[in-house]
Coordinates of C-alpha atoms in Angstrom, one line a residue:
Chain A
M1 CA 35.2 -5.4 28.6
M2 CA 33.3 -8.3 27.1
S3 CA 34.3 -10.0 24.0
F4 CA 32.3 -9.6 20.8
V5 CA 31.6 -13.4 20.7
E6 CA 30.0 -13.2 24.2
T7 CA 27.9 -10.2 23.2
S8 CA 26.6 -12.0 20.1
R9 CA 25.8 -15.0 22.3
I10 CA 23.7 -12.9 24.7
S11 CA 22.0 -11.1 21.8
F12 CA 21.2 -14.4 20.1
R13 CA 19.6 -15.7 23.3
A14 CA 17.5 -12.6 23.7
L15 CA 16.2 -13.0 20.1
K16 CA 15.5 -16.7 20.6
A17 CA 13.5 -15.9 23.8
N18 CA 11.1 -14.0 21.5
K19 CA 11.0 -16.2 18.4
T20 CA 7.7 -15.0 16.9
R21 CA 8.5 -11.4 17.4
S22 CA 12.1 -11.7 16.0
A23 CA 10.8 -13.6 13.0
L24 CA 8.2 -11.0 12.2
T25 CA 10.7 -8.2 12.6
M26 CA 13.1 -9.9 10.3
L27 CA 10.3 -10.4 7.7
G28 CA 10.6 -6.8 6.6
I29 CA 14.2 -7.1 5.8
V30 CA 13.7 -10.6 4.3
I31 CA 11.1 -9.2 1.8
G32 CA 13.2 -6.1 1.1
V33 CA 16.4 -8.0 0.3
M34 CA 14.4 -10.6 -1.7
A35 CA 12.7 -7.9 -3.8
V36 CA 16.0 -6.1 -4.5
I37 CA 17.7 -9.3 -5.6
I38 CA 14.8 -10.4 -7.8
M39 CA 14.3 -7.0 -9.4
F40 CA 18.0 -6.8 -10.1
A41 CA 18.0 -10.3 -11.6
V42 CA 15.1 -9.6 -13.9
G43 CA 16.6 -6.3 -15.0
T44 CA 20.0 -7.8 -15.7
G45 CA 18.5 -10.8 -17.5
A46 CA 16.3 -8.6 -19.7
N47 CA 19.4 -6.5 -20.6
R48 CA 21.3 -9.6 -21.6
Q49 CA 18.5 -10.9 -23.6
I50 CA 18.2 -7.7 -25.6
S51 CA 21.9 -7.7 -26.3
Q52 CA 21.8 -11.3 -27.5
Q53 CA 18.8 -10.8 -29.8
F54 CA 20.3 -7.8 -31.4
A55 CA 23.6 -9.5 -31.8
S56 CA 21.9 -12.3 -33.7
L57 CA 20.5 -9.7 -36.1
G58 CA 24.0 -8.6 -37.1
T59 CA 25.9 -5.7 -35.7
N60 CA 27.1 -4.3 -39.0
I61 CA 23.7 -3.3 -40.3
L62 CA 22.8 0.4 -41.0
M63 CA 19.4 1.7 -41.8
V64 CA 18.7 4.7 -43.9
R65 CA 15.3 6.2 -43.5
P66 CA 13.6 9.2 -45.1
G67 CA 13.2 12.4 -43.0
A68 CA 15.5 14.0 -40.5
D69 CA 16.6 12.1 -37.5
R70 CA 14.3 13.0 -34.6
G71 CA 16.3 11.0 -32.0
P72 CA 15.6 7.5 -30.6
G73 CA 12.0 6.5 -31.2
G74 CA 11.2 9.6 -33.3
G75 CA 9.1 8.1 -36.0
S76 CA 9.8 9.1 -39.6
R77 CA 8.5 6.1 -41.4
N78 CA 6.7 6.9 -44.7
T79 CA 6.1 10.5 -43.7
V80 CA 8.2 11.9 -46.4
N81 CA 9.3 10.6 -49.7
T82 CA 12.9 11.7 -50.0
L83 CA 14.6 8.4 -50.6
V84 CA 14.5 6.7 -54.0
V85 CA 15.7 3.3 -55.4
E86 CA 18.6 5.1 -57.2
D87 CA 20.0 6.2 -53.8
A88 CA 20.5 2.6 -52.8
Y89 CA 22.3 1.7 -56.0
S90 CA 24.5 4.7 -55.7
I91 CA 25.4 3.8 -52.1
T92 CA 26.5 0.3 -53.3
E93 CA 28.5 1.8 -56.1
H94 CA 30.3 4.7 -54.3
C95 CA 30.6 3.9 -50.7
G96 CA 33.8 1.8 -50.2
A97 CA 32.9 0.7 -46.6
V98 CA 29.5 -0.7 -47.7
A99 CA 29.1 -4.3 -48.8
Y100 CA 25.5 -4.3 -49.8
A101 CA 22.7 -1.7 -49.9
A102 CA 19.1 -2.7 -50.6
P103 CA 16.1 -0.5 -51.0
V104 CA 12.9 -1.6 -49.3
Y105 CA 9.4 -0.7 -50.1
G106 CA 6.3 -2.5 -48.9
G107 CA 3.1 -2.6 -46.9
N108 CA 0.4 -4.9 -45.7
A109 CA -1.7 -6.8 -48.1
Q110 CA -4.2 -9.7 -48.1
T111 CA -2.8 -13.0 -49.6
V112 CA -5.1 -15.5 -51.0
Y113 CA -4.7 -19.1 -52.2
G114 CA -7.7 -21.2 -53.0
N115 CA -10.1 -20.7 -50.0
A116 CA -7.3 -19.7 -47.6
N117 CA -6.4 -16.1 -47.1
Y118 CA -4.1 -14.3 -44.6
P119 CA -3.0 -10.7 -44.0
A120 CA 0.8 -10.6 -44.8
K121 CA 3.6 -8.1 -44.7
V122 CA 4.8 -7.5 -48.2
T123 CA 8.4 -6.5 -48.6
G124 CA 9.6 -5.2 -52.0
T125 CA 13.4 -5.3 -52.3
I126 CA 16.3 -6.5 -54.4
L127 CA 18.4 -9.7 -54.3
D128 CA 21.1 -8.1 -52.1
Y129 CA 18.5 -7.8 -49.2
F130 CA 18.8 -11.6 -48.7
A131 CA 22.5 -11.2 -48.2
I132 CA 22.1 -8.3 -45.8
Q133 CA 19.6 -10.2 -43.7
D134 CA 21.6 -13.5 -43.9
W135 CA 18.4 -15.2 -45.1
E136 CA 18.6 -18.7 -46.5
L137 CA 16.0 -20.3 -48.7
V138 CA 14.8 -23.8 -47.7
S139 CA 13.6 -24.5 -51.3
G140 CA 13.3 -22.7 -54.6
R141 CA 15.2 -19.6 -55.6
A142 CA 15.3 -15.9 -54.9
F143 CA 14.3 -13.5 -57.6
T144 CA 17.1 -12.1 -59.9
D145 CA 18.1 -8.6 -60.9
Q146 CA 16.3 -9.3 -64.2
D147 CA 13.1 -9.9 -62.2
V148 CA 13.6 -6.5 -60.5
R149 CA 14.2 -4.7 -63.8
S150 CA 11.1 -6.0 -65.4
A151 CA 8.8 -6.1 -62.3
T152 CA 8.1 -9.8 -62.6
K153 CA 5.1 -11.2 -60.7
V154 CA 7.1 -13.6 -58.5
C155 CA 7.5 -13.9 -54.7
V156 CA 9.4 -15.6 -51.9
I157 CA 7.2 -16.5 -48.9
G158 CA 7.9 -17.0 -45.2
Q159 CA 7.0 -20.0 -43.1
T160 CA 3.8 -18.4 -41.7
I161 CA 2.4 -17.9 -45.1
V162 CA 3.3 -21.4 -46.1
E163 CA 1.4 -22.8 -43.1
E164 CA -1.6 -20.4 -43.4
L165 CA -2.2 -20.7 -47.1
F166 CA -0.9 -24.1 -48.1
G167 CA -1.1 -26.3 -45.1
G168 CA 0.7 -29.5 -46.2
E169 CA 0.8 -28.6 -49.9
D170 CA 4.1 -27.7 -51.7
P171 CA 3.8 -24.0 -52.5
L172 CA 6.6 -23.9 -55.1
G173 CA 5.3 -22.9 -58.6
K174 CA 1.8 -22.2 -57.2
I175 CA 0.1 -18.9 -57.8
I176 CA -1.1 -16.8 -54.9
R177 CA -2.9 -13.6 -55.1
V178 CA -1.3 -10.7 -53.2
K179 CA -3.5 -7.6 -53.3
K180 CA -5.5 -9.4 -56.0
I181 CA -2.4 -9.6 -58.2
P182 CA -1.4 -13.2 -59.1
M183 CA 2.2 -14.0 -58.1
V184 CA 4.2 -17.2 -58.7
V185 CA 5.9 -18.6 -55.5
I186 CA 9.5 -19.3 -56.5
G187 CA 11.1 -19.7 -53.1
I188 CA 10.5 -20.5 -49.5
L189 CA 12.3 -18.7 -46.7
E190 CA 13.8 -20.5 -43.6
E191 CA 12.1 -20.0 -40.3
L192 CA 13.1 -16.7 -38.7
G193 CA 11.1 -16.6 -35.4
D194 CA 10.0 -13.5 -33.6
S195 CA 11.8 -10.2 -33.7
P196 CA 13.1 -8.6 -30.5
R197 CA 10.0 -6.4 -30.5
G198 CA 7.8 -9.5 -30.8
N199 CA 6.8 -9.3 -34.5
D200 CA 6.3 -12.5 -36.5
Q201 CA 9.2 -12.3 -39.0
D202 CA 7.9 -15.3 -40.8
N203 CA 4.8 -13.5 -42.0
V204 CA 6.4 -12.1 -45.1
V205 CA 6.0 -12.1 -48.8
I206 CA 9.1 -10.8 -50.5
V207 CA 8.7 -9.4 -54.0
P208 CA 10.9 -7.5 -56.4
I209 CA 10.8 -3.8 -55.4
S210 CA 9.6 -2.7 -58.8
T211 CA 6.6 -5.1 -58.6
A212 CA 5.7 -3.7 -55.1
Q213 CA 6.0 -0.1 -56.4
R214 CA 4.4 -0.3 -59.8
R215 CA 1.8 -3.1 -59.4
M216 CA 0.8 -3.1 -55.8
F217 CA 1.1 0.1 -53.8
S218 CA 1.6 2.8 -56.5
P219 CA 3.2 5.6 -54.4
S220 CA 2.8 9.1 -55.6
R221 CA 6.4 9.1 -56.6
P222 CA 6.9 5.7 -58.3
D223 CA 10.5 5.0 -57.2
T224 CA 10.0 6.0 -53.5
V225 CA 11.5 3.6 -50.9
S226 CA 10.6 3.4 -47.2
M227 CA 14.1 2.4 -46.1
I228 CA 17.5 1.5 -47.4
S229 CA 19.1 -1.4 -45.6
V230 CA 22.9 -1.4 -45.6
K231 CA 25.5 -3.9 -44.6
A232 CA 29.0 -2.5 -43.9
I233 CA 31.9 -4.7 -44.9
D234 CA 32.5 -5.4 -41.2
E235 CA 31.8 -4.0 -37.8
T236 CA 34.9 -1.8 -37.7
H237 CA 33.8 0.0 -40.8
L238 CA 30.3 0.8 -39.5
D239 CA 31.1 4.4 -38.6
I240 CA 33.0 5.0 -41.9
A241 CA 30.1 3.6 -43.8
Q242 CA 27.7 5.8 -42.0
K243 CA 29.8 8.9 -42.8
Q244 CA 30.2 7.9 -46.5
I245 CA 26.4 7.4 -46.8
E246 CA 25.6 10.7 -45.2
D247 CA 28.1 12.6 -47.4
L248 CA 26.9 10.8 -50.6
L249 CA 23.2 11.3 -49.9
A250 CA 23.7 14.9 -48.9
L251 CA 25.4 15.5 -52.2
R252 CA 22.7 13.6 -54.2
H253 CA 19.9 15.4 -52.4
K254 CA 21.6 18.8 -52.8
I255 CA 21.6 19.5 -49.0
R256 CA 23.4 22.9 -48.4
P257 CA 25.9 23.1 -45.5
G258 CA 24.1 24.0 -42.3
Q259 CA 20.8 22.6 -43.5
D260 CA 19.3 19.5 -41.9
N261 CA 19.5 16.2 -43.9
D262 CA 16.3 14.9 -45.3
F263 CA 17.2 11.4 -44.4
S264 CA 18.7 9.7 -41.3
V265 CA 21.2 6.9 -40.9
R266 CA 21.0 4.7 -37.8
N267 CA 22.8 1.5 -36.7
L268 CA 21.4 -1.3 -34.6
T269 CA 23.7 -0.6 -31.7
Q270 CA 21.7 2.6 -31.2
F271 CA 18.5 0.6 -30.9
V272 CA 20.2 -1.7 -28.5
E273 CA 21.4 1.3 -26.4
S274 CA 18.0 2.9 -26.2
A275 CA 16.3 -0.5 -25.4
K276 CA 18.9 -1.1 -22.7
S277 CA 18.5 2.3 -21.2
A278 CA 14.8 1.8 -21.1
T279 CA 15.2 -1.4 -19.1
A280 CA 17.9 0.3 -16.9
V281 CA 15.4 3.0 -15.9
M282 CA 12.8 0.3 -15.2
T283 CA 15.3 -1.7 -13.1
M284 CA 16.3 1.3 -11.2
L285 CA 12.7 2.2 -10.4
L286 CA 11.8 -1.3 -9.2
T287 CA 15.0 -1.5 -7.2
A288 CA 14.2 1.8 -5.6
V289 CA 10.8 0.5 -4.6
A290 CA 12.4 -2.6 -3.2
G291 CA 14.9 -0.4 -1.4
V292 CA 12.1 1.5 0.3
S293 CA 10.7 -1.8 1.6
L294 CA 14.1 -2.5 3.1
L295 CA 14.0 0.9 4.7
V296 CA 10.5 0.2 6.1
G297 CA 11.9 -3.1 7.5
G298 CA 14.6 -1.1 9.2
I299 CA 12.0 1.1 10.9
G300 CA 10.3 -2.1 12.0
I301 CA 13.5 -3.1 13.7
M302 CA 13.8 0.2 15.4
N303 CA 10.3 0.0 16.6
I304 CA 10.7 -3.5 18.1
M305 CA 14.1 -2.6 19.6
L306 CA 12.6 0.4 21.4
V307 CA 9.8 -1.8 22.8
S308 CA 12.4 -4.4 23.8
V309 CA 14.5 -1.8 25.6
T310 CA 11.6 -0.6 27.6
E311 CA 10.5 -4.2 28.4
R312 CA 13.9 -5.1 29.6
T313 CA 14.7 -2.0 31.6
R314 CA 15.1 -4.1 34.8
E315 CA 17.4 -6.5 33.0
I316 CA 19.5 -3.6 31.9
G317 CA 19.6 -2.4 35.6
I318 CA 20.7 -5.8 36.8
R319 CA 23.4 -6.0 34.2
M320 CA 24.6 -2.5 35.1
A321 CA 24.6 -3.3 38.8
V322 CA 26.9 -6.3 38.3
G323 CA 29.4 -4.3 36.4
A324 CA 28.2 -3.7 32.8
K325 CA 29.3 -0.4 31.4
S326 CA 27.0 1.8 29.2
S327 CA 29.1 0.7 26.2
D328 CA 28.4 -3.0 27.0
I329 CA 24.7 -2.4 27.1
R330 CA 24.8 -0.3 23.9
L331 CA 26.8 -3.0 22.1
Q332 CA 24.4 -5.7 23.3
F333 CA 21.3 -4.0 21.8
L334 CA 23.2 -2.9 18.6
V335 CA 24.3 -6.5 18.0
E336 CA 20.7 -7.7 18.5
A337 CA 19.5 -5.3 15.8
L338 CA 22.4 -6.2 13.6
T339 CA 21.7 -9.9 14.1
L340 CA 18.1 -9.4 13.1
S341 CA 18.9 -7.5 10.0
L342 CA 21.8 -9.7 8.8
L343 CA 19.9 -12.9 9.5
G344 CA 16.9 -11.4 7.6
G345 CA 19.3 -10.4 4.8
M346 CA 20.7 -13.9 4.5
I347 CA 17.2 -15.4 4.4
G348 CA 16.2 -12.8 1.9
I349 CA 19.2 -13.7 -0.3
V350 CA 18.3 -17.3 -0.3
L351 CA 14.7 -16.6 -1.1
G352 CA 15.7 -14.0 -3.7
V353 CA 18.0 -16.3 -5.6
G354 CA 15.3 -19.0 -5.4
G355 CA 12.6 -16.6 -6.5
A356 CA 14.7 -15.5 -9.5
Q357 CA 15.2 -19.1 -10.4
F358 CA 11.4 -19.7 -10.1
I359 CA 10.6 -16.7 -12.3
S360 CA 13.0 -17.9 -15.0
T361 CA 11.7 -21.5 -15.0
G362 CA 8.1 -20.7 -14.2
F363 CA 7.5 -17.7 -16.5
G364 CA 10.4 -18.1 -18.9
W365 CA 11.8 -14.7 -18.2
A366 CA 15.6 -14.5 -18.4
T367 CA 16.9 -13.7 -14.9
E368 CA 20.5 -13.3 -13.8
V369 CA 21.4 -13.0 -10.1
S370 CA 24.5 -10.8 -10.0
L371 CA 27.0 -11.1 -7.1
M372 CA 26.9 -7.3 -6.9
S373 CA 23.2 -7.3 -6.0
V374 CA 23.7 -9.9 -3.4
L375 CA 26.6 -8.1 -1.8
L376 CA 24.8 -4.8 -2.1
S377 CA 21.6 -5.9 -0.5
F378 CA 23.4 -7.8 2.3
G379 CA 25.6 -4.7 3.0
F380 CA 22.5 -2.5 2.9
S381 CA 20.6 -4.7 5.3
G382 CA 23.6 -4.5 7.7
F383 CA 23.7 -0.7 7.4
V384 CA 19.9 -0.6 8.1
G385 CA 20.5 -2.7 11.2
I386 CA 23.2 -0.4 12.5
F387 CA 21.4 2.8 11.5
F388 CA 18.0 1.9 13.0
G389 CA 19.5 -0.2 15.9
Y390 CA 21.7 2.6 17.2
Y391 CA 19.0 4.9 18.6
P392 CA 17.3 2.2 20.8
A393 CA 20.8 0.9 21.9
Y394 CA 21.8 4.4 22.8
K395 CA 18.6 4.9 24.8
A396 CA 19.3 1.7 26.7
S397 CA 22.8 2.7 27.5
L398 CA 21.6 6.0 29.0
L399 CA 19.5 4.3 31.6
N400 CA 20.2 5.1 35.2
P401 CA 20.9 1.8 37.0
I402 CA 19.0 2.9 40.1
E403 CA 15.8 3.8 38.2
A404 CA 16.2 0.8 35.9
L405 CA 16.4 -1.6 39.0
R406 CA 13.2 0.0 40.4
Y407 CA 11.3 -0.4 37.1
E408 CA 8.3 -2.7 37.3
Chain B
M1 CA 41.5 -0.9 57.9
A2 CA 38.1 0.7 57.0
L3 CA 36.5 -0.8 53.9
V4 CA 33.8 1.8 53.8
L5 CA 34.6 5.3 55.0
V6 CA 31.8 7.8 54.7
N7 CA 32.7 11.4 55.7
N8 CA 30.0 14.1 56.1
I9 CA 28.1 13.2 52.9
H10 CA 25.1 15.1 51.7
K11 CA 22.7 14.1 48.9
S12 CA 20.0 16.3 47.6
Y13 CA 18.0 16.1 44.4
S14 CA 15.0 18.1 43.1
L15 CA 11.6 16.6 42.7
G16 CA 9.9 19.1 40.4
D17 CA 10.3 22.5 42.2
V18 CA 11.1 20.9 45.6
E19 CA 14.6 20.4 46.8
V20 CA 14.8 17.1 48.7
H21 CA 17.7 16.7 51.2
A22 CA 17.9 12.9 51.4
L23 CA 21.2 12.8 53.3
Q24 CA 22.4 15.7 55.5
G25 CA 25.9 15.1 56.8
V26 CA 26.4 11.4 57.4
S27 CA 29.7 10.0 58.7
F28 CA 30.7 6.5 59.7
S29 CA 33.2 3.8 58.9
I30 CA 32.8 0.1 58.5
G31 CA 35.8 -2.2 58.8
E32 CA 36.7 -5.3 56.8
G33 CA 34.8 -8.4 58.0
E34 CA 32.0 -6.5 59.7
F35 CA 28.3 -7.5 59.4
V36 CA 26.2 -4.3 59.7
S37 CA 22.5 -3.6 59.5
I38 CA 21.1 -0.2 58.4
M39 CA 17.7 0.5 59.8
G40 CA 15.2 3.4 59.5
A41 CA 11.7 4.2 58.4
S42 CA 11.1 4.9 54.7
G43 CA 12.2 8.4 53.9
S44 CA 15.0 8.2 56.3
G45 CA 17.6 8.3 53.6
K46 CA 18.8 4.7 53.9
S47 CA 18.1 3.8 50.3
T48 CA 20.0 6.8 49.0
L49 CA 22.8 5.8 51.3
M50 CA 22.8 2.3 49.9
N51 CA 22.9 3.6 46.4
I52 CA 26.0 5.7 47.2
I53 CA 27.7 2.9 49.1
G54 CA 26.9 0.6 46.2
C55 CA 28.5 3.1 43.7
L56 CA 25.2 3.4 41.8
D57 CA 25.2 7.1 42.7
I58 CA 27.6 9.7 44.0
P59 CA 27.1 12.1 46.9
S60 CA 26.4 15.8 46.3
K61 CA 28.9 16.8 49.0
G62 CA 31.3 14.9 51.2
K63 CA 33.7 12.1 50.7
Y64 CA 33.2 8.4 50.2
I65 CA 36.3 6.2 50.3
L66 CA 35.8 2.6 49.4
N67 CA 38.6 0.1 49.8
G68 CA 41.1 3.0 50.1
E69 CA 39.9 4.7 46.9
D70 CA 38.0 8.0 46.8
V71 CA 35.0 7.2 44.7
S72 CA 33.0 10.4 45.5
S73 CA 33.3 12.0 42.1
L74 CA 33.8 9.2 39.6
G75 CA 32.1 8.9 36.2
S76 CA 29.6 6.2 35.3
D77 CA 32.1 3.9 33.6
Q78 CA 34.6 4.1 36.5
L79 CA 31.7 3.4 38.9
A80 CA 30.8 0.3 36.8
N81 CA 34.3 -1.0 37.1
I82 CA 34.3 -0.5 40.9
R83 CA 31.0 -2.3 41.2
K84 CA 32.3 -5.1 39.2
D85 CA 35.4 -5.7 41.3
T86 CA 34.3 -4.6 44.8
I87 CA 30.6 -5.0 45.4
G88 CA 28.1 -7.9 45.2
F89 CA 24.4 -6.9 45.3
V90 CA 21.5 -8.7 46.8
F91 CA 18.1 -7.2 46.2
Q92 CA 14.7 -7.6 47.9
G93 CA 13.1 -8.8 44.6
F94 CA 16.1 -11.2 43.8
N95 CA 16.5 -9.6 40.4
L96 CA 17.6 -12.7 38.6
L97 CA 17.4 -12.7 34.8
P98 CA 14.5 -14.9 33.7
K99 CA 15.0 -17.5 31.0
M100 CA 18.5 -18.0 32.2
S101 CA 19.6 -20.9 34.4
A102 CA 20.9 -20.3 37.9
L103 CA 24.4 -21.0 36.7
E104 CA 24.2 -18.4 34.0
N105 CA 22.8 -15.9 36.4
V106 CA 25.8 -16.5 38.7
E107 CA 28.2 -16.2 35.7
L108 CA 26.9 -12.7 34.8
P109 CA 29.3 -10.6 36.8
M110 CA 32.3 -12.6 35.5
L111 CA 31.0 -12.1 31.9
Y112 CA 31.4 -8.4 32.2
K113 CA 34.8 -8.9 33.8
G114 CA 35.9 -10.8 30.7
V115 CA 36.5 -14.2 32.3
G116 CA 36.6 -17.1 29.8
A117 CA 33.7 -19.5 29.5
K118 CA 35.3 -22.4 31.2
K119 CA 36.6 -20.5 34.2
R120 CA 33.2 -18.8 34.5
R121 CA 31.4 -22.1 34.7
E122 CA 33.8 -23.3 37.4
G123 CA 33.6 -20.1 39.4
A124 CA 29.8 -20.0 39.2
M125 CA 29.6 -23.7 40.3
E126 CA 31.8 -23.0 43.2
A127 CA 29.7 -20.0 44.3
L128 CA 26.5 -22.1 44.0
K129 CA 28.2 -24.7 46.2
K130 CA 28.7 -22.1 48.9
V131 CA 25.0 -21.5 49.0
D132 CA 24.2 -25.3 48.7
L133 CA 22.5 -25.0 45.3
E134 CA 24.9 -26.8 43.1
D135 CA 22.1 -29.4 42.3
R136 CA 19.9 -26.6 41.0
A137 CA 22.4 -25.1 38.6
D138 CA 20.3 -25.8 35.5
H139 CA 17.0 -24.6 36.9
Q140 CA 15.6 -21.3 35.7
P141 CA 14.4 -18.8 38.4
H142 CA 10.7 -19.6 37.9
Q143 CA 11.5 -23.2 38.8
L144 CA 13.0 -22.2 42.2
S145 CA 11.4 -21.2 45.5
G146 CA 11.9 -17.6 46.8
G147 CA 14.5 -18.7 49.2
Q148 CA 16.4 -20.6 46.6
Q149 CA 16.2 -17.6 44.2
Q150 CA 17.7 -15.4 46.9
R151 CA 20.5 -17.9 47.5
V152 CA 21.2 -17.8 43.7
A153 CA 21.4 -14.0 44.0
I154 CA 23.8 -14.3 46.9
A155 CA 25.9 -16.8 44.8
R156 CA 25.9 -14.1 42.1
A157 CA 27.2 -11.6 44.6
L158 CA 30.0 -14.0 45.6
A159 CA 30.9 -14.8 42.0
N160 CA 33.4 -12.0 41.6
D161 CA 35.1 -12.5 45.0
A162 CA 34.0 -8.9 45.9
P163 CA 35.0 -8.1 49.5
L164 CA 31.6 -6.2 50.1
I165 CA 28.1 -7.6 49.9
L166 CA 25.3 -5.0 49.9
A167 CA 21.8 -6.5 50.6
D168 CA 18.8 -4.2 50.2
E169 CA 16.0 -5.8 52.3
P170 CA 17.1 -9.3 51.4
T171 CA 14.3 -10.9 53.4
G172 CA 11.5 -8.5 52.4
N173 CA 9.9 -11.0 50.1
L174 CA 10.5 -14.1 52.2
D175 CA 8.6 -15.9 55.0
S176 CA 10.2 -15.9 58.4
H177 CA 11.6 -19.4 58.2
T178 CA 13.3 -18.8 54.9
S179 CA 14.4 -15.3 56.1
E180 CA 16.2 -16.9 58.9
E181 CA 17.9 -19.4 56.6
V182 CA 19.2 -16.5 54.5
M183 CA 20.4 -14.6 57.6
K184 CA 22.2 -17.7 58.8
L185 CA 23.9 -18.0 55.3
F186 CA 25.1 -14.4 55.7
V187 CA 26.4 -15.1 59.2
R188 CA 28.3 -18.1 57.8
L189 CA 29.7 -16.2 54.9
N190 CA 30.8 -13.4 57.2
E191 CA 32.4 -15.7 59.7
E192 CA 33.9 -18.3 57.3
T193 CA 35.1 -16.2 54.4
G194 CA 35.4 -12.8 56.1
K195 CA 33.0 -11.0 53.7
T196 CA 31.9 -7.6 54.8
I197 CA 28.1 -7.5 54.7
I198 CA 25.9 -4.4 54.9
Q199 CA 22.1 -5.0 54.8
V200 CA 19.2 -2.7 54.9
T201 CA 16.2 -4.0 56.9
H202 CA 13.3 -2.8 58.9
E203 CA 12.8 -6.1 60.8
P204 CA 14.6 -5.9 64.1
D205 CA 14.7 -9.7 64.2
M206 CA 16.8 -9.8 61.0
A207 CA 19.0 -6.9 62.2
H208 CA 20.0 -8.9 65.2
F209 CA 21.8 -11.4 63.1
S210 CA 24.3 -8.7 62.4
R211 CA 26.9 -7.3 64.9
R212 CA 26.2 -3.6 64.5
I213 CA 23.1 -1.6 63.7
L214 CA 23.1 1.9 62.2
T215 CA 19.7 3.7 62.6
F216 CA 18.7 6.6 60.4
R217 CA 16.1 9.2 60.6
D218 CA 15.5 12.2 58.3
G219 CA 18.8 12.0 56.5
R220 CA 20.9 11.8 59.6
M221 CA 22.4 8.9 61.6
L222 CA 20.5 8.5 64.8
R223 CA 22.3 5.6 66.5
D224 CA 25.3 3.4 66.0
E225 CA 25.1 0.5 68.4
K226 CA 26.8 -2.9 68.8
V227 CA 24.5 -6.0 69.0
R228 CA 25.0 -8.1 72.1
T229 CA 25.3 -11.8 71.3

């Protein structure tokens, strides 16, 4: 019996004798492994990025929207008018697990200052909303409860509005027109950047909710809100807060037992989960495609090994004549196939890790190479080598030495 | 003691629908240290006989005892083991592995015996010395002449210290001068190291280097004669 080291040495020499062919055969595995690793890295990176962005938004936020919950992504915005300002005040007052609750009502409106104008997102709310969003003002002040009560024509503007309307000018105390209504700028919001969904969060004009309702958008029911934003006292009270809100609003809206609620309460973790599961499905699909290319690489190995066995029939005959057993021959060809696939796997790992690096520096995508994906793809390429190498090796071992020696 | 003892062996195989009786009751014995030639026209059954003596095939009927062991009905793995320890092959077409040096070719039988790398090298070098090719150890087959290639093949047959060398038309691809050299090498190995050598040939000139000639026709042994020297 020959040692494994000797067998590997023989196999290595045979592969070296046909360098171009060996390299091309390996290419299939190289590309497959590289693709698996890159896909995994992009998927893992995207997932991590989603988690981080949502974490920065605060994890103890709840959102109450009008209309029954239609599951993740089921839109219910502004379709029904079941939530009112008074619901928000009631939540603050009666729900012990809630720190702040702020009604929000708004829409899109053209803003004008001098010759400049810009389409902005107008958010009508109350002072507590600044606390819920953890917003800081860079200058000026926020509006007061008194402003909300009397629907004062004041506003706080975001950085995009500052740039688009004022350029270098100081906006504080200036009057801008929002939906043709003159409003005094009393505060300027810090820079917020883009949201996880890519919206410009700095393109906002924040006004007292009563001003938005009565002076700007005039909904059919004057105290309608599009959403109530809630901050629980901390993360551990999120579920309790949600329950308290549901019970309170069901009571206020006179929902009978067994009847669907006419509102829905959702927390941000649910958004995170649905976003994550979307990327997970994407990652799985891409990895499956990459896996198929690994499989095709394996078929390439089988193809070449079959050709190689036929070409080297005489060599097999000679080896058998001088004392090689069938198992020696089988092992030799199996190790050749395994060497091809594992070597291809290793090159693929190097290129995959490099490729993931390139994507993150070149395209600015977050990528993260996981040890699991490296081990998995390396193991899989080994499996492919054995699986597709076995048949040619088995065929070689079945050769009759007399006929093999006579083969031209 | 007889090294090769063949007792009433038959070999038949089917070619399509036709049953071919290649050997029809052949018996003889060859003692240790003999140099025997087997002659006969093609189709006489001598190749089939060589395959059986070389443990590449087994007889359909009859007994073949090699070196005291009955090998008539062994499996392919056991036959491989017998070949490895008892028989060295020399072929008409040399059958060296291309892209391997002469030394590595000679090492081959020892590789399958599990001999360590250093010992393999020494053993192969020694075998090459016996055929006067130690200075060509690093050459690949295509860098050697036909006669040199056949001598490398003979060194390979010597590498395992097998008592029996089987040569299947060893001079068939060589010119008469080189053929004679190879025959003289066989005679020397036979006389100096006591190797038993059996060669198949259809050149009477080459057969006369041996001491005994077995002639075959139609699957039977026709003559068994001593060569006068």
